[in-house]
PDB file of C-alpha atoms in Angstrom:
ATOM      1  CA  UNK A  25     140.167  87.293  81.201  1.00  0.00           C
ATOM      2  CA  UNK A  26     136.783  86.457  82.116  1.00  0.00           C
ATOM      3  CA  UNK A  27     135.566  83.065  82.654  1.00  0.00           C
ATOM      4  CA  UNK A  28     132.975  81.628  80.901  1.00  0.00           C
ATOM      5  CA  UNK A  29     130.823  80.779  84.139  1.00  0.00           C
ATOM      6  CA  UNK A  30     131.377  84.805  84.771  1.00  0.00           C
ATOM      7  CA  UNK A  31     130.817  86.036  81.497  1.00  0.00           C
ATOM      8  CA  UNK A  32     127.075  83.701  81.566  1.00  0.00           C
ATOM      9  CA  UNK A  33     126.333  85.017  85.070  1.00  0.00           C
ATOM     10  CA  UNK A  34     126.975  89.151  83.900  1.00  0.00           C
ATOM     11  CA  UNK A  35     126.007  88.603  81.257  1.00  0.00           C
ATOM     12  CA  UNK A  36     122.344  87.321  82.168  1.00  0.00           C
ATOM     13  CA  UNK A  37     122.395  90.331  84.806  1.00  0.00           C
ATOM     14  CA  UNK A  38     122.493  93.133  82.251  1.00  0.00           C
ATOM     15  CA  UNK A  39     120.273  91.279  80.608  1.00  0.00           C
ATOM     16  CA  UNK A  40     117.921  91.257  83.052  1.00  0.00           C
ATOM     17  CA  UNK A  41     118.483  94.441  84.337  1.00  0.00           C
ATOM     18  CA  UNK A  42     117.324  96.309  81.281  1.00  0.00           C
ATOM     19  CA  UNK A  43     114.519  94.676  81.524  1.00  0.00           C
ATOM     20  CA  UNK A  44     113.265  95.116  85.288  1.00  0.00           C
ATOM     21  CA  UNK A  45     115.236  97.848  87.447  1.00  0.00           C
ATOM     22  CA  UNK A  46     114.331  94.991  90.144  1.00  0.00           C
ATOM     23  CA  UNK A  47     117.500  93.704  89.239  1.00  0.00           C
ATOM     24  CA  UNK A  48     119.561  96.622  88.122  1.00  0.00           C
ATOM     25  CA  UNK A  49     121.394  98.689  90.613  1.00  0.00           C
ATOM     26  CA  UNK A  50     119.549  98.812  93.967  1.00  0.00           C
ATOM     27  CA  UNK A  51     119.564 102.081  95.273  1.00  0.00           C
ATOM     28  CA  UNK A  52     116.652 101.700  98.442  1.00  0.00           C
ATOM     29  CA  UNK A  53     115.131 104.781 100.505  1.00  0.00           C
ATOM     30  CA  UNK A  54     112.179 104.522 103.395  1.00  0.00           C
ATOM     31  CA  UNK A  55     108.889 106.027 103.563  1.00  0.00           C
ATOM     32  CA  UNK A  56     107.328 107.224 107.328  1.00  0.00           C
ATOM     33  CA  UNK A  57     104.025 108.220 107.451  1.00  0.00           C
ATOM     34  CA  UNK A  58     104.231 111.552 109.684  1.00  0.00           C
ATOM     35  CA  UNK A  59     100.405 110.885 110.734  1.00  0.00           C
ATOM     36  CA  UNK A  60     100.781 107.032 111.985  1.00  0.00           C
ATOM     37  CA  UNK A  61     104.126 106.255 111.647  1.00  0.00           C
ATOM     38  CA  UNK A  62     104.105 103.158 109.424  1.00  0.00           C
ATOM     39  CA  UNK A  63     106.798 102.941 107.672  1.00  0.00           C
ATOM     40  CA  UNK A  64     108.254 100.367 104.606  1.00  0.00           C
ATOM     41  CA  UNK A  65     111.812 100.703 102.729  1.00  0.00           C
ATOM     42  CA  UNK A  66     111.927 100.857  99.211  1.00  0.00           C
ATOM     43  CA  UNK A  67     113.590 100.651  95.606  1.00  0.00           C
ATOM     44  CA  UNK A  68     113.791 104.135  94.354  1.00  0.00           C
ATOM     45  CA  UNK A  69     112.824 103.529  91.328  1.00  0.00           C
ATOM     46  CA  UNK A  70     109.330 103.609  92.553  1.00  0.00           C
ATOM     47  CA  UNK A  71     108.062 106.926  92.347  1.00  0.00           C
ATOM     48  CA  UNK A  72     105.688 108.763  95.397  1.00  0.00           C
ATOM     49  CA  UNK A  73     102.652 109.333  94.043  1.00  0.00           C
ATOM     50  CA  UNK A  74     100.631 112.563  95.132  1.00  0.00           C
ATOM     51  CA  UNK A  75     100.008 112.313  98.678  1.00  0.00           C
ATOM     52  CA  UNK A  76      96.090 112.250  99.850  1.00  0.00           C
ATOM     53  CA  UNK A  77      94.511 115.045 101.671  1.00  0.00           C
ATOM     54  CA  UNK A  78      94.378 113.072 105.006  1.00  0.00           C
ATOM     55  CA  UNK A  79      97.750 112.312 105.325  1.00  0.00           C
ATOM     56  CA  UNK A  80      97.143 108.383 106.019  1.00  0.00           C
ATOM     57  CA  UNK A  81      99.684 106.680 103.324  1.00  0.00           C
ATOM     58  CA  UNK A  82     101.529 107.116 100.562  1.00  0.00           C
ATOM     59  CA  UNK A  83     100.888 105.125  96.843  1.00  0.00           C
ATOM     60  CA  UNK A  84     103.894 104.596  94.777  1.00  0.00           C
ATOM     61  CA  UNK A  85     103.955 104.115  91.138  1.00  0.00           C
ATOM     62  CA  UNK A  86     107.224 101.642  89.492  1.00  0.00           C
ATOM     63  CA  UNK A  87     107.980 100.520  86.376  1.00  0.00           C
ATOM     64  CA  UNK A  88     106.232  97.221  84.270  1.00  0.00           C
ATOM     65  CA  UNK A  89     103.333  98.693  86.362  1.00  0.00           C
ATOM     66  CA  UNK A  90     104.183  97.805  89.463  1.00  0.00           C
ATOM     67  CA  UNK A  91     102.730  99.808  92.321  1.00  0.00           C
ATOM     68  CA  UNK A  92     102.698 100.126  96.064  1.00  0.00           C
ATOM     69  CA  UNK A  93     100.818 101.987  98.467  1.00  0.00           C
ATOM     70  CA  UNK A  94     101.829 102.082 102.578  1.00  0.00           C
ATOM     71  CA  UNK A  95      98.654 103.521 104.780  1.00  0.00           C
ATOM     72  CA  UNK A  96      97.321 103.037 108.227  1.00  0.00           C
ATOM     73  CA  UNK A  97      93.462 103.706 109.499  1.00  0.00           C
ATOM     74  CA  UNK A  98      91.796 103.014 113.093  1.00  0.00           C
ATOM     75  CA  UNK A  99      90.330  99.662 113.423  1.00  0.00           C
ATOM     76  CA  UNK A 100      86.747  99.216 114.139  1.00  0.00           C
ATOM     77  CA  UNK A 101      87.116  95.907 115.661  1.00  0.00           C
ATOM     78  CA  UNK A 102      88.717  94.071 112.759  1.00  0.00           C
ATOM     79  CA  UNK A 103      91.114  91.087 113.532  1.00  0.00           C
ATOM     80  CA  UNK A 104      93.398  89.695 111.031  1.00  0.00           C
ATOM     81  CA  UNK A 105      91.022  86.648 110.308  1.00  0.00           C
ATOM     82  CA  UNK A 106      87.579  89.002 109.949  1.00  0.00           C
ATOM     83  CA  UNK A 107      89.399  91.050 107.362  1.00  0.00           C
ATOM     84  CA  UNK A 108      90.960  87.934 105.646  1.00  0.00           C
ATOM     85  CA  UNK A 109      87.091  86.674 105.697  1.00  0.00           C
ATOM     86  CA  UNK A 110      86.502  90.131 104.397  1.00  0.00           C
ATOM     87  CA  UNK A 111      88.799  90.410 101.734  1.00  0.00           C
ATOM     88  CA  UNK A 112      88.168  86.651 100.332  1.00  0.00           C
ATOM     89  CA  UNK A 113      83.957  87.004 100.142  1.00  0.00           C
ATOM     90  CA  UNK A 114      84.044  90.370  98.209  1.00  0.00           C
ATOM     91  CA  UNK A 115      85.539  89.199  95.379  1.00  0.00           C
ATOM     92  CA  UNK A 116      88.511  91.487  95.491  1.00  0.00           C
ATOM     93  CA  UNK A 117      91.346  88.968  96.193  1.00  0.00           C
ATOM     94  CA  UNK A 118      90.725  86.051  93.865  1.00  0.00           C
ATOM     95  CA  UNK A 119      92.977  83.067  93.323  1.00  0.00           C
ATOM     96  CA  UNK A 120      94.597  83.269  96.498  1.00  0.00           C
ATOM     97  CA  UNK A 121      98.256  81.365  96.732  1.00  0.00           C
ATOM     98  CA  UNK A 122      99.016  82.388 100.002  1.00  0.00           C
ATOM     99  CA  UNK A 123      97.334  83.186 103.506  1.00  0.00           C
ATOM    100  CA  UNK A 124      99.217  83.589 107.180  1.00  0.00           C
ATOM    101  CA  UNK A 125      96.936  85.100 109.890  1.00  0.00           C
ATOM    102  CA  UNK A 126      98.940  85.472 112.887  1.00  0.00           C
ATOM    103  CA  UNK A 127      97.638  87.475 116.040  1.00  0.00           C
ATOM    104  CA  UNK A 128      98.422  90.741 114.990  1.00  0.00           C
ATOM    105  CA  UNK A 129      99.147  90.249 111.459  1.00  0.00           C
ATOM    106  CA  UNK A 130      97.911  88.958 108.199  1.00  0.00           C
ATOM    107  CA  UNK A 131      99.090  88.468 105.012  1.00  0.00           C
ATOM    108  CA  UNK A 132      97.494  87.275 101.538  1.00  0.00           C
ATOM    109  CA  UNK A 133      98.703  87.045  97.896  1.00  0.00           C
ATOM    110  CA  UNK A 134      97.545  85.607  94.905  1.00  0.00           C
ATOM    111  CA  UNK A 135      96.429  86.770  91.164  1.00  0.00           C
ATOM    112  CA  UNK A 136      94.324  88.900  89.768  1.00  0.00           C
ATOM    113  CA  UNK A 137      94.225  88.743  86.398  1.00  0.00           C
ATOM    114  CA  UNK A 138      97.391  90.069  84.722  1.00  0.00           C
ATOM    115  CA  UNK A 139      99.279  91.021  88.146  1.00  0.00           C
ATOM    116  CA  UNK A 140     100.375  89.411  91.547  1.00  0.00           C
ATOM    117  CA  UNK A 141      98.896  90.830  94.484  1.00  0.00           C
ATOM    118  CA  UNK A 142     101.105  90.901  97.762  1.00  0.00           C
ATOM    119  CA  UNK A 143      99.568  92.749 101.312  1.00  0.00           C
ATOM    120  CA  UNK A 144     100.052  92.684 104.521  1.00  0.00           C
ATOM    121  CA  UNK A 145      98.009  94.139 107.788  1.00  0.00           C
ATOM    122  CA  UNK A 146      99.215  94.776 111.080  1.00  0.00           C
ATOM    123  CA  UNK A 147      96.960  95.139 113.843  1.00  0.00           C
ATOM    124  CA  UNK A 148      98.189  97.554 116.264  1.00  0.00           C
ATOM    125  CA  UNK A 149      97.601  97.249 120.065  1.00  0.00           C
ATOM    126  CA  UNK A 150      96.987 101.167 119.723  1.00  0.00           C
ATOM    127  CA  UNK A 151      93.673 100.405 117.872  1.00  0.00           C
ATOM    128  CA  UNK A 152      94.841 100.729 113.895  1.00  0.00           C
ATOM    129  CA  UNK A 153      95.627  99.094 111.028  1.00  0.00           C
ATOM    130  CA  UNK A 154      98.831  99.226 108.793  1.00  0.00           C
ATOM    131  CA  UNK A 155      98.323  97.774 105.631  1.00  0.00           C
ATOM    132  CA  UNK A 156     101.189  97.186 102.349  1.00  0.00           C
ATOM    133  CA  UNK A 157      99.468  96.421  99.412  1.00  0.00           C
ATOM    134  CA  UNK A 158     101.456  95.683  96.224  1.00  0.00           C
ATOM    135  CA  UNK A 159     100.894  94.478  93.056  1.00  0.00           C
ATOM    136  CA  UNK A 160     102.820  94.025  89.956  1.00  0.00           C
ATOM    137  CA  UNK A 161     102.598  91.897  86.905  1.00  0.00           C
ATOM    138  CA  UNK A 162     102.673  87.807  86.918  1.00  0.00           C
ATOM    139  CA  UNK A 163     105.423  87.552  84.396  1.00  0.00           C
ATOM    140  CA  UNK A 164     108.270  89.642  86.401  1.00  0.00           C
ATOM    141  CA  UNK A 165     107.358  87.544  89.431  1.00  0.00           C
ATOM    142  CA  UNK A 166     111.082  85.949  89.617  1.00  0.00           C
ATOM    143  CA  UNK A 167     112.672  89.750  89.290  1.00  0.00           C
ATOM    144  CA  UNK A 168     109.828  91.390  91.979  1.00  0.00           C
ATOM    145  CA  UNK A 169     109.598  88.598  94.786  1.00  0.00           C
ATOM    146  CA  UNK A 170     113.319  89.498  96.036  1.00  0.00           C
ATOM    147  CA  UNK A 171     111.962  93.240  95.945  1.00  0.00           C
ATOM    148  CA  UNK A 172     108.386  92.346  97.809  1.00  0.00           C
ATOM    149  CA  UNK A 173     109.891  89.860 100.366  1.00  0.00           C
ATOM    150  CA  UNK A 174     112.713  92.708 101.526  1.00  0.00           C
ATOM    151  CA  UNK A 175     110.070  95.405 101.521  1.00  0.00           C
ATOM    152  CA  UNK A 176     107.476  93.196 103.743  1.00  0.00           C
ATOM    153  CA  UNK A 177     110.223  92.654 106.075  1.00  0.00           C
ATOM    154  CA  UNK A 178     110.793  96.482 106.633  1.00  0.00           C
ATOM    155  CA  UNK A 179     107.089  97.094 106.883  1.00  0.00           C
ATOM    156  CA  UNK A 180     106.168  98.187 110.446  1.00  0.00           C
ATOM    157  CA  UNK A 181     103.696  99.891 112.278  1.00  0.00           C
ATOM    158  CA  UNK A 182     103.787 101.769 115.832  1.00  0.00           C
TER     159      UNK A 182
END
């Protein structure tokens, strides 16, 4: 018999889960970029989008539109706090929440209408720069943050 406490708890799950496979059964793969070797893990119930020409990233396309792309490119003298000035003064990253610039790393989030951006850049001693750049929308935040935070962890760059 189950207990009320466990009945609640399942109960909220499936509930949950058929609304945002975020918290449905989590099946994860990785992505390597065979050009730069960044490389992220992943739900796979985010779909590879068509690859571009160059062969610099990958974009992935989830559901509740959610999306994800995983790229590197060289650095023309960028450091994490000229492209954080960068990103802030053209108007493309408004409402910011949350900034870290570290030596070889930044990351910013915030909203943007509608959806919660999430990216992170890694400056790479071997003159590039792999970036993660989600976004998916403000009202699944609770159900995507466990998803974003494990997939920023993974993230790496050569």
């Amino acid at each position: 018999m189950l207990s009320r406490r466990g009945f609640m708890i399942g109960g909220g799950s499936l509930l949950l889960g058929a609304f945002s496979p975020a918290h449905g059964q989590e099946t994860w793969t990785s992505y390597q970029n065979a050009r730069f070797g960044t490389s992220i893990s992943y739900q796979e119930f985010f779909e590879p989008d068509p690859p571009p020409a160059n062969g610099d990233g990958q974009s992935f396309t989830g559901p509740e539109g959610a999306n994800f792309r995983v790229y590197a490119r060289h650095n023309s003298g960028e450091t994490p706090a000229s492209k954080l000035a960068e990103l802030v003064a053209d108007g493309s990253h408004p409402n910011v929440t949350y900034r870290h610039v570290a030596d070889h790393r930044l990351v910013i989030s915030g909203v943007r209408g509608k959806l919660i951006y999430y990216e992170v850049y890694i400056f790479s001693g071997r003159g590039l720069i792999h970036a993660f750049e989600m976004e998916y929308p403000a009202r699944f935040k609770a159900d995507y943050d466990p998803t974003v935070r494990r997939m920023a962890h993974s993230f790496t760059g050569p």
